[in-house]
CSV table of C-alpha atoms and ligand atoms in Angstrom, one decimal:
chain,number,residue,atom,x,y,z
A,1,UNK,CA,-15.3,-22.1,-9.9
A,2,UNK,CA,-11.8,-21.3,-9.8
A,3,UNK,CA,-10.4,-19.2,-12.7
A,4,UNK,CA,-7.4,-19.7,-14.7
A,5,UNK,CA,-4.9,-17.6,-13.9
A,6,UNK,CA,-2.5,-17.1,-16.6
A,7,UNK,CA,0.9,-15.6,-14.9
A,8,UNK,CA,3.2,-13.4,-17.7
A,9,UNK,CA,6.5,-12.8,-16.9
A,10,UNK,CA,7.4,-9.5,-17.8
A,11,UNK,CA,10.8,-8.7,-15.6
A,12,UNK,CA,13.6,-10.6,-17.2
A,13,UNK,CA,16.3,-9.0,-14.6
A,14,UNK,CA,16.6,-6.0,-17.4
A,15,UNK,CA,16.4,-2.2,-16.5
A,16,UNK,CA,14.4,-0.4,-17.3
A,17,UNK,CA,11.6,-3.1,-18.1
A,18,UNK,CA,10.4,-3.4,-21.9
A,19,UNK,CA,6.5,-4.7,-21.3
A,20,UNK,CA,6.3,-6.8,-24.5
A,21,UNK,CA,3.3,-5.3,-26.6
A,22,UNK,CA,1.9,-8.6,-27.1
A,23,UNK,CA,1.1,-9.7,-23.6
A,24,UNK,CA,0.1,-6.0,-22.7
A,25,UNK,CA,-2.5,-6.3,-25.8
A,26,UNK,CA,-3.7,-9.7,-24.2
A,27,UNK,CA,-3.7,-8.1,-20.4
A,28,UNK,CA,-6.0,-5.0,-22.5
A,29,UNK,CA,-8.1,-7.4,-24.2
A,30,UNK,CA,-8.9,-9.0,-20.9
A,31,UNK,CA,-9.2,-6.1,-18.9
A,32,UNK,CA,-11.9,-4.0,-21.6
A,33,UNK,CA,-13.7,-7.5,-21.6
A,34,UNK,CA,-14.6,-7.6,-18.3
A,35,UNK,CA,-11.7,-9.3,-16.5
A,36,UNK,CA,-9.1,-9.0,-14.0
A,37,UNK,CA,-5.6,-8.5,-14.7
A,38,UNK,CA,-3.1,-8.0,-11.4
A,39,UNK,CA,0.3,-5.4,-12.5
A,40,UNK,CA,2.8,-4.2,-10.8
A,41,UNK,CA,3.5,-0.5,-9.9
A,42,UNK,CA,6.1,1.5,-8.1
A,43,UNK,CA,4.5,1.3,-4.6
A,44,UNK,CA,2.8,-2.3,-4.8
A,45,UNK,CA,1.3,-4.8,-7.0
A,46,UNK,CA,-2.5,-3.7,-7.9
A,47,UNK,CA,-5.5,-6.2,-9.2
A,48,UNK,CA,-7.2,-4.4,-11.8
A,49,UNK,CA,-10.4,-3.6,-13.5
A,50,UNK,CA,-11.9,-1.8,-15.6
A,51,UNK,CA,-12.8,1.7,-13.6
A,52,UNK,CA,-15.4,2.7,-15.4
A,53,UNK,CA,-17.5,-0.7,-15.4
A,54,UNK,CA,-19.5,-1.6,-11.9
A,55,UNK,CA,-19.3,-5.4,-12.8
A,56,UNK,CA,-15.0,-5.1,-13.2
A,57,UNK,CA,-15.2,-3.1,-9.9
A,58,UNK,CA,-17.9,-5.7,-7.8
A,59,UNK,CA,-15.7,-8.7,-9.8
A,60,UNK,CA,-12.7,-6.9,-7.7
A,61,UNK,CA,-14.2,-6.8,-4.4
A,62,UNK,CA,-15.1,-10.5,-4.7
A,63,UNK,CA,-11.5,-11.1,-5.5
A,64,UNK,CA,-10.4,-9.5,-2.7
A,65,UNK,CA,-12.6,-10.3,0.1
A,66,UNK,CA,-13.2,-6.8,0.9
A,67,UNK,CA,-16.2,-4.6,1.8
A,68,UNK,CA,-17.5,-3.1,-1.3
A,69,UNK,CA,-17.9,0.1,0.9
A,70,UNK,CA,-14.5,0.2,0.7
A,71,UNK,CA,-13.7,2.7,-2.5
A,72,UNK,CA,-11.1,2.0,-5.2
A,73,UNK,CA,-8.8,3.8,-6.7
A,74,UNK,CA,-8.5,4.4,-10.3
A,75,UNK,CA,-5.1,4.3,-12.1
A,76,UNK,CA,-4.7,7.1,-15.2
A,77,UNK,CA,-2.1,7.3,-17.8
A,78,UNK,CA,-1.3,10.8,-17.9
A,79,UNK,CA,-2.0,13.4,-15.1
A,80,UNK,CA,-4.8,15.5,-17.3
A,81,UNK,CA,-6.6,12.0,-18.0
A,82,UNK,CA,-8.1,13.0,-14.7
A,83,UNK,CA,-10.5,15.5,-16.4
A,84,UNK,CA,-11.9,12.6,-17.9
A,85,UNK,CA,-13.2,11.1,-14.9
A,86,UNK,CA,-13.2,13.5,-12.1
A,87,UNK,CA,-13.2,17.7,-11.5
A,88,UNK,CA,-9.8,18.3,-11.4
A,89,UNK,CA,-9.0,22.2,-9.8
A,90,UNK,CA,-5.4,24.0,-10.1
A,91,UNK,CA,-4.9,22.7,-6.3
A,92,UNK,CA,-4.6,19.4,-8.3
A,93,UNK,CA,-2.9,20.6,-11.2
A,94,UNK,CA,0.0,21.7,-9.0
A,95,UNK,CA,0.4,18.3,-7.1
A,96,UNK,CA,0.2,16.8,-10.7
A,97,UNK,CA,3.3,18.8,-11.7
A,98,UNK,CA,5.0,17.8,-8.1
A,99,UNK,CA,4.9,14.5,-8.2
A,100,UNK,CA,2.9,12.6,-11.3
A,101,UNK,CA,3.7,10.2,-12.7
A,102,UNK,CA,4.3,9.0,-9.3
A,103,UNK,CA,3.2,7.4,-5.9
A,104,UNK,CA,0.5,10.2,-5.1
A,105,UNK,CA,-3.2,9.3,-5.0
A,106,UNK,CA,-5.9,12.5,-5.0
A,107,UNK,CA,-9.2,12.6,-4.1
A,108,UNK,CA,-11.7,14.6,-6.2
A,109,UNK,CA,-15.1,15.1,-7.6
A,110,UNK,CA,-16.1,12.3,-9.3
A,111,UNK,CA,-17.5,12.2,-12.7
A,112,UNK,CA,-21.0,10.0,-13.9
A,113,UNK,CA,-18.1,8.0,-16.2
A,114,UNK,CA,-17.0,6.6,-12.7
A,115,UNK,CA,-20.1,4.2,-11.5
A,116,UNK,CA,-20.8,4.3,-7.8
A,117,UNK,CA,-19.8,0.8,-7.4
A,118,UNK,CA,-16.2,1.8,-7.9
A,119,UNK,CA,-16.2,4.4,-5.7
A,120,UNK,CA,-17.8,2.3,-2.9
A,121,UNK,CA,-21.1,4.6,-3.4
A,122,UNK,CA,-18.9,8.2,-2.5
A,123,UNK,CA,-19.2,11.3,-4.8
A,124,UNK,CA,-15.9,11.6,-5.0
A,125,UNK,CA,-12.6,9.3,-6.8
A,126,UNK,CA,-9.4,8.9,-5.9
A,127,UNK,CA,-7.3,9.5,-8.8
A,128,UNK,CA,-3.4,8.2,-9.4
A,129,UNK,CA,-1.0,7.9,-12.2
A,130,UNK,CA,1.6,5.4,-11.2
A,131,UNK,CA,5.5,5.9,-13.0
A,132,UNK,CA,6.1,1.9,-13.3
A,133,UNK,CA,6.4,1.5,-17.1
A,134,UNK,CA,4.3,-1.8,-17.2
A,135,UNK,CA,1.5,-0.2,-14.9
A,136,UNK,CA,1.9,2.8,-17.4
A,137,UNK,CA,1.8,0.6,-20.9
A,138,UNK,CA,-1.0,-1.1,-19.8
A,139,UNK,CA,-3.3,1.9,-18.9
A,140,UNK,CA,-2.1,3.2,-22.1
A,141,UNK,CA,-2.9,-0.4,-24.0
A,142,UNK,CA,-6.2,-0.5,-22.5
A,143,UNK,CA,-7.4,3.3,-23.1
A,144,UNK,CA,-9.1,3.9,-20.4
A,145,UNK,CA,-9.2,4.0,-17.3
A,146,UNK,CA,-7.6,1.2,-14.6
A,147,UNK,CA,-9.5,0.8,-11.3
A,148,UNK,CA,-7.3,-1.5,-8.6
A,149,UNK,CA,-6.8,-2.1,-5.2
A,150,UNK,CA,-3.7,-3.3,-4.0
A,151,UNK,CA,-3.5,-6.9,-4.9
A,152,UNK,CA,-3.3,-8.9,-1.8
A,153,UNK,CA,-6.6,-10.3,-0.1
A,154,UNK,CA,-8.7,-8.4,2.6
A,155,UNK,CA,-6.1,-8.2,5.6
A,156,UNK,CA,-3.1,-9.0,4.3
A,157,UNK,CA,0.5,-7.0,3.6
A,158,UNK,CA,0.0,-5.5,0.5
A,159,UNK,CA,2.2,-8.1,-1.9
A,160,UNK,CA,5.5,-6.5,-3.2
A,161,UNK,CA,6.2,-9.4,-5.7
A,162,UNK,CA,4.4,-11.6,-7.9
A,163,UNK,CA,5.1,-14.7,-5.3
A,164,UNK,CA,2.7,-12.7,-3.1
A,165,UNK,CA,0.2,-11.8,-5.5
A,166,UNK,CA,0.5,-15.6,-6.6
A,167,UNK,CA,-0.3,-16.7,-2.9
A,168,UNK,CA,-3.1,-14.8,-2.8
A,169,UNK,CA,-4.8,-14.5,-5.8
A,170,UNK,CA,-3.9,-17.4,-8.5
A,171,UNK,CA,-7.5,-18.6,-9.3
A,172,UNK,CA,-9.1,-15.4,-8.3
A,173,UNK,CA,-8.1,-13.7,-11.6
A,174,UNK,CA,-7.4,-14.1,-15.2
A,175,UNK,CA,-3.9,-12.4,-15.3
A,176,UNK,CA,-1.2,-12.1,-13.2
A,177,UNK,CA,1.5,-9.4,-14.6
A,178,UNK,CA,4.9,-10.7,-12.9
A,179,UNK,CA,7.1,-7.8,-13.2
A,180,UNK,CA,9.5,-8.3,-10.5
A,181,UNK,CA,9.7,-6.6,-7.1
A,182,UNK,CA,7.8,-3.1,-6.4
A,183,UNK,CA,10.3,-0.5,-5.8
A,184,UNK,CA,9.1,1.5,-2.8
A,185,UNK,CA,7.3,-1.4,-1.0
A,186,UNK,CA,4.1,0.7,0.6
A,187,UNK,CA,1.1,2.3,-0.8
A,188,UNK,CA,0.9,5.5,-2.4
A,189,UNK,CA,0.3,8.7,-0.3
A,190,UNK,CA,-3.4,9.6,-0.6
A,191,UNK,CA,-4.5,13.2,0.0
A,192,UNK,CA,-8.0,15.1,-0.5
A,193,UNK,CA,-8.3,18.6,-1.5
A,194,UNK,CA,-10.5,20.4,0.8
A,195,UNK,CA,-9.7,24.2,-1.1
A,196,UNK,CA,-7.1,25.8,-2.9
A,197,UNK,CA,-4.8,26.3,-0.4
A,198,UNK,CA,-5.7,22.7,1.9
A,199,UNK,CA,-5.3,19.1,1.7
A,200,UNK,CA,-5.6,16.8,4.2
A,201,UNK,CA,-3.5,14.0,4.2
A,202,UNK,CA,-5.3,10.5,4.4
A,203,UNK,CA,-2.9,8.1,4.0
A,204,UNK,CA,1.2,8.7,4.1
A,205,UNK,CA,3.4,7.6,1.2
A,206,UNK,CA,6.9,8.2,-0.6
A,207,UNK,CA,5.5,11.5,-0.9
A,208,UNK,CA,5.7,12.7,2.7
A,209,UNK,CA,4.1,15.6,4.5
A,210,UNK,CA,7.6,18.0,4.1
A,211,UNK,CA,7.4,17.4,0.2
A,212,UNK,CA,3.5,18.3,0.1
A,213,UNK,CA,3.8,21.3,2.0
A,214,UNK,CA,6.1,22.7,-0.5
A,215,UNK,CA,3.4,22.4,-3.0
A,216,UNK,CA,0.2,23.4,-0.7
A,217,UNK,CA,0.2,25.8,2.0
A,218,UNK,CA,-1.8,23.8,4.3
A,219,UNK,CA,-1.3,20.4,5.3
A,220,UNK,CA,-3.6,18.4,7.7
A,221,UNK,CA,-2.9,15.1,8.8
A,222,UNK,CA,-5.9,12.8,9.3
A,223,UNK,CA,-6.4,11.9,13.1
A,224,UNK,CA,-6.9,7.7,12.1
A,225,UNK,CA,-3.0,8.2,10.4
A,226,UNK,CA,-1.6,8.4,13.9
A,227,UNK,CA,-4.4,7.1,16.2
A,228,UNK,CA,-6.6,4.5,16.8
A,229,UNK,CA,-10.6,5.6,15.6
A,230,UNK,CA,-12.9,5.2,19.1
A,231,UNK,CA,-15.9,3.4,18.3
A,232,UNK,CA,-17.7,5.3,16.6
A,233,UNK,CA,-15.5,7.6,15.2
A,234,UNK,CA,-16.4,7.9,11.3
A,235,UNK,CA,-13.1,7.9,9.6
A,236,UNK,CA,-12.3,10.3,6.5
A,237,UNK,CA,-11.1,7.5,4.3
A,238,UNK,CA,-13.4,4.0,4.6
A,239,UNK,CA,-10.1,2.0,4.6
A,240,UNK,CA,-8.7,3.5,8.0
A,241,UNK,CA,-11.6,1.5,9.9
A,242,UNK,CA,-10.5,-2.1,8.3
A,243,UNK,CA,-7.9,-3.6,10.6
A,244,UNK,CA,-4.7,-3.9,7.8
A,245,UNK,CA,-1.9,-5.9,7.3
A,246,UNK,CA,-2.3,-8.2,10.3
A,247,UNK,CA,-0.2,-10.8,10.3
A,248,UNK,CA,-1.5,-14.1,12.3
A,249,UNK,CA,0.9,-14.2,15.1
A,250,UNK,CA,0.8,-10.9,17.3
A,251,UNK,CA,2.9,-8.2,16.1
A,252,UNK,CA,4.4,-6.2,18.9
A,253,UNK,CA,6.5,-2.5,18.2
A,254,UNK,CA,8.9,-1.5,20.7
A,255,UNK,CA,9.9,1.7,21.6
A,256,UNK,CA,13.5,2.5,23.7
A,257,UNK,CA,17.2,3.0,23.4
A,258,UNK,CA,18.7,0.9,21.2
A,259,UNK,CA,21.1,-0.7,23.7
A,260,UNK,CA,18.0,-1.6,25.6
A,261,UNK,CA,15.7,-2.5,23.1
A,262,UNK,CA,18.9,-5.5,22.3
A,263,UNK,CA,19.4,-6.7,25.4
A,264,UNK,CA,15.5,-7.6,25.5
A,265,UNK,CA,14.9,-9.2,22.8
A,266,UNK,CA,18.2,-11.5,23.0
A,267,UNK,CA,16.0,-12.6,26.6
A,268,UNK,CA,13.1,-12.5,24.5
A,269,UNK,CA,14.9,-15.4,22.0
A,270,UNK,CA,15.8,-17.2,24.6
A,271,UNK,CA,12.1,-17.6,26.5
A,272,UNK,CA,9.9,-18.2,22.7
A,273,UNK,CA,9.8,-18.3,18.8
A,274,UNK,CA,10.2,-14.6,18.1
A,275,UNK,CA,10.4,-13.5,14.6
A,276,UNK,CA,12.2,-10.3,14.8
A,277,UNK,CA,12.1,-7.4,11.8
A,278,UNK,CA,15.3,-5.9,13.2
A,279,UNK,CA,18.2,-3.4,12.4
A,280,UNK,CA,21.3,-4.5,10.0
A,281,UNK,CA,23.4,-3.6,12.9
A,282,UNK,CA,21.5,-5.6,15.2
A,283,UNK,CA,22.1,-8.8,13.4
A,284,UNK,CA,25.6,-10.4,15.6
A,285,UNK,CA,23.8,-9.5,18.3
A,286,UNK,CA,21.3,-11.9,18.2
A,287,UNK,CA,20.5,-15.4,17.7
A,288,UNK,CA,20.1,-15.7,13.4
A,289,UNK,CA,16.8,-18.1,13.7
A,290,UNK,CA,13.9,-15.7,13.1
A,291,UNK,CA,15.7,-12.9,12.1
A,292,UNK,CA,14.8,-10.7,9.3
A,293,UNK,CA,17.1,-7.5,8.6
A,294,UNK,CA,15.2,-5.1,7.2
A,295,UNK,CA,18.0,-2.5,6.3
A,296,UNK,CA,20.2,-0.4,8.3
A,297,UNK,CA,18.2,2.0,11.3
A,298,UNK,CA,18.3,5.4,8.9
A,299,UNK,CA,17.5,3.3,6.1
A,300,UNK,CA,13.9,4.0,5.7
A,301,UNK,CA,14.0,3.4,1.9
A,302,UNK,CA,15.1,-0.1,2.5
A,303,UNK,CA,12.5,-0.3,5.6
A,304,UNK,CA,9.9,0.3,3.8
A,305,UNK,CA,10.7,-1.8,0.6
A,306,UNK,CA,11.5,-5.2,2.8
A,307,UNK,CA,8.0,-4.4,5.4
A,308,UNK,CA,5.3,-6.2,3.9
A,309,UNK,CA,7.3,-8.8,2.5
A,310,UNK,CA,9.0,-9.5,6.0
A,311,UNK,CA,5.6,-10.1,7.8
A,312,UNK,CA,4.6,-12.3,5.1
A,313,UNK,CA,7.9,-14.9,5.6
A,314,UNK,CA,7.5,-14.2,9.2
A,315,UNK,CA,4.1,-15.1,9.3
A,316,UNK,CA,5.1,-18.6,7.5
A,317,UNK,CA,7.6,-19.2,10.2
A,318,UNK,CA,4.7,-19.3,12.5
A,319,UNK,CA,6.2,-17.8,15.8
A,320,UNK,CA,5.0,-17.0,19.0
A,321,UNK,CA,5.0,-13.6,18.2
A,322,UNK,CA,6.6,-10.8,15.9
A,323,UNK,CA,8.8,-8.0,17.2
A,324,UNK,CA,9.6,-4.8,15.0
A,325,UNK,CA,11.1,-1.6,16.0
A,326,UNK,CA,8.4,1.8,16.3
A,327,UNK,CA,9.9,3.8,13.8
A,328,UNK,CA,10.0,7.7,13.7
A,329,UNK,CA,7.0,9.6,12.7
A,330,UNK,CA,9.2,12.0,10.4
A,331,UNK,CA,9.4,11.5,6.6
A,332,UNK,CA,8.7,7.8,5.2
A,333,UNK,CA,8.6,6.9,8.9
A,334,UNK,CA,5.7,8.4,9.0
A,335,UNK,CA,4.3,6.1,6.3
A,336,UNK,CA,6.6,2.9,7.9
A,337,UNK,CA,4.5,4.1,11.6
A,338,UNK,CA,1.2,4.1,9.9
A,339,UNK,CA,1.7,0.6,8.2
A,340,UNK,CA,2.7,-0.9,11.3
A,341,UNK,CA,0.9,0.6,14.1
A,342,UNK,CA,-1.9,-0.5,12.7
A,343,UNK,CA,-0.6,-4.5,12.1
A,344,UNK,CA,0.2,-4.5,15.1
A,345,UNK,CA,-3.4,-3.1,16.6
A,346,UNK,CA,-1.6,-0.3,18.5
A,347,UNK,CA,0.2,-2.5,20.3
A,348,UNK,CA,4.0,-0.8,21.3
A,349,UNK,CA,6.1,-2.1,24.5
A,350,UNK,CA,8.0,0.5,26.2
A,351,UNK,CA,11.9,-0.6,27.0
A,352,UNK,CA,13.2,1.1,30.0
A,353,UNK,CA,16.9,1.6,29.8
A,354,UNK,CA,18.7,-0.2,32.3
B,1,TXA,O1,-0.2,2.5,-4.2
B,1,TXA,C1,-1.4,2.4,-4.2
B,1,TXA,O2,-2.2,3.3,-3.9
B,1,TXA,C2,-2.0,1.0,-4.6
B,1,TXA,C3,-1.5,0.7,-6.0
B,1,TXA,C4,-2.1,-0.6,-6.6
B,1,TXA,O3,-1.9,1.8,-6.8
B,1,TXA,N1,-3.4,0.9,-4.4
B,1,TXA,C5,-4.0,0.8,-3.2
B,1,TXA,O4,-5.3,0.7,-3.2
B,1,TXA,O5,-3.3,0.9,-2.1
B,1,TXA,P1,-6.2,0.2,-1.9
B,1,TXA,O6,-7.5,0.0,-2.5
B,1,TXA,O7,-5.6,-0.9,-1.3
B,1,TXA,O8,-6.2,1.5,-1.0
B,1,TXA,C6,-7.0,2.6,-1.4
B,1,TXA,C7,-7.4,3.4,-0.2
B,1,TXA,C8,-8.5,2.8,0.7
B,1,TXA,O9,-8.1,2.9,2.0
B,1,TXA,C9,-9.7,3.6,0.4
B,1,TXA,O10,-10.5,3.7,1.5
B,1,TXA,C10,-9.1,5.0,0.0
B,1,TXA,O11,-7.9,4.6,-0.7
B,1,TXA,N2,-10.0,5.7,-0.9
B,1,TXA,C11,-10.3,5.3,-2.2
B,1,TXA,N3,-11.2,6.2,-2.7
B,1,TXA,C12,-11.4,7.1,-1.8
B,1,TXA,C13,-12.3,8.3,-1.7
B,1,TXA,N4,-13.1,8.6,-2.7
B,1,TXA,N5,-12.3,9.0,-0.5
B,1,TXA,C14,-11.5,8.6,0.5
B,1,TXA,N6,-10.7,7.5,0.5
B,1,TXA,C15,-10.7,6.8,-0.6
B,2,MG,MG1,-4.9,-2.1,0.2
């Protein structure tokens, strides 16, 4: 039986945004009840639950679609809520002072308070406290703690609006928060502390590898970031195995010199429906049908706020096939290469310059 999803409007074009107290009371109420309530956050829109209740978190993974082996992450109000739930350690209390509030995920020790279900049956929790002021009066409003996935359903972009989360979830939940467009556009960075001095880094963010290693001394990045898992290659975080964000017409990266990389796909446009995620500057060189500017080429701010939405529309312009430029693995690039290398299943097309 469908639900019915109530959809608040909470962004009324006004900066910063004022949550009114009445609809985050209701969101609460609905939330320490046993519901689901989807809100935005500064990285993406998440559908929540109730993190400390194994019926909210199995509720959440029917929502979604997704493997319930596939842990959660729980949303906290203030970084030292985390003692509440998990083993924190002074590795964590210095990432805390870096960059909490903020788009960081850690993973610790979890605490008996945390069932198993929400963990996806680990012994560990990954821990974040998000800096979007509804995300934040809600946790508040609700007192405890907030587990939620991103909001989209198993194998899509991560939404970045509330026409995404609509989409994908009206019927699925019993709140939708609508409070405008997420301002970084991609997931939050997740890292595990492995000592004092050592994290490795599971999943890049806004909060890149440079920024953490001024913080810890010893930064590892996970092999599935960069690479594609053999077989039966047992990945650090259960998420890296699930193919992500793959939109349904193949999306190909391409790698070359710029001059180069235009020149083919202005042939490309004229041989098949492409749907091109392309450059600013690109734009009067090409045909306009199918074109989505994503920002300018050192604009990875604006590249990674418009990804997820552009392979949504994309998608809905069903095309032959989806062309994006590889971007560079340094800073959010990083994050930008890990999002789309695996959308596009590892699939990059070498230009030769002429
Ligand atoms: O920005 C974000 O992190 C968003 C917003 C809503 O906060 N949430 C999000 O959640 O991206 P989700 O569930 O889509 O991605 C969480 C990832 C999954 O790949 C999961 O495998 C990993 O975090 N994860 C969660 N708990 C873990 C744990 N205990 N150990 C290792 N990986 C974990
Ligand atoms: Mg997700």
């Amino acid at each position: 039986m469908p639900l019915n999803t109530e959809i608040v409007r909470i962004d009324d074009g006004c900066a910063p945004l004022s949550p009114s107290a009445e609809a985050l009371c209701r969101a609460a109420d609905v939330l320490l009840s046993g519901g689901l309530v989807v809100f935005p956050t500064e990285t993406v829109y998440g559908l929540g639950g109730l993190a400390t209740s194994a019926t909210s978190s199995r509720k959440i993974y029917e929502a979604k679609g997704r493997p319930s082996d596939n842990p959660l992450i729980i949303h906290i109000a203030h970084p030292a809520d985390a003692e509440r739930y998990a083993i924190t350690s002074p590795c964590y209390e210095r990432l805390a002072k870096a960059f909490m509030p903020g788009p960081l995920t850690v993973i610790l020790p979890r605490r008996d308070v945390i069932p198993r279900e929400t963990t996806g049956g680990l012994d560990t929790v990954a821990v974040r406290c998000p800096s979007h002021p509804v995300a934040h009066a809600l946790i508040e409003a609700t007192g405890a703690a907030i587990a939620a996935p991103s909001a989209n359903r198993s194998g899509k972009p991560s939404p970045t609006c509330a026409s995404h989360v609509i989409d994908d979830m009206d019927g699925r939940v019993d709140m939708i928060i609508d409070g405008g467009e997420c301002d970084i556009g991609l997931e939050s960075t997740i890292v595990k502390i492995e000592d004092e001095d050592t994290v490795t880094l599971l999943r890049p963010g806004a909060i890149t590898y440079d920024a953490l290693c001024m913080v810890v001394e010893n930064v590892t990045v996970a092999p599935a970031v960069l690479e594609r898992l053999g077989e039966n290659e047992r990945p650090l975080s259960p998420g890296m195995k699930y193919r992500h964000y793959a939109p349904d017409a193949p999306l190909v990266l391409l790698e070359g010199d710029s001059d180069a990389v235009l020149s083919f796909l202005k042939e490309e446009q004229k041989r098949r429906r492409c749907a091109i995620l392309c450059y600013d500057e690109e734009v009067e060189g090409l045909d306009r049908a199918g074109l989505f500017p994503v920002g300018p080429s050192n604009d990875l701010t604006s590249q990674a706020k418009l990804l997820f939405c552009y392979l949504r529309e994309a998608d809905r312009t069903a095309p032959d096939i989806i062309y994006a430029h590889q971007p560079k693995k340094e800073g959010l690039g990083l994050a930008l290469y890990n999002r789309m290398i695996r959308a596009a299943a590892h699939t990059v097309l070498h230009i030769p310059s002429p």
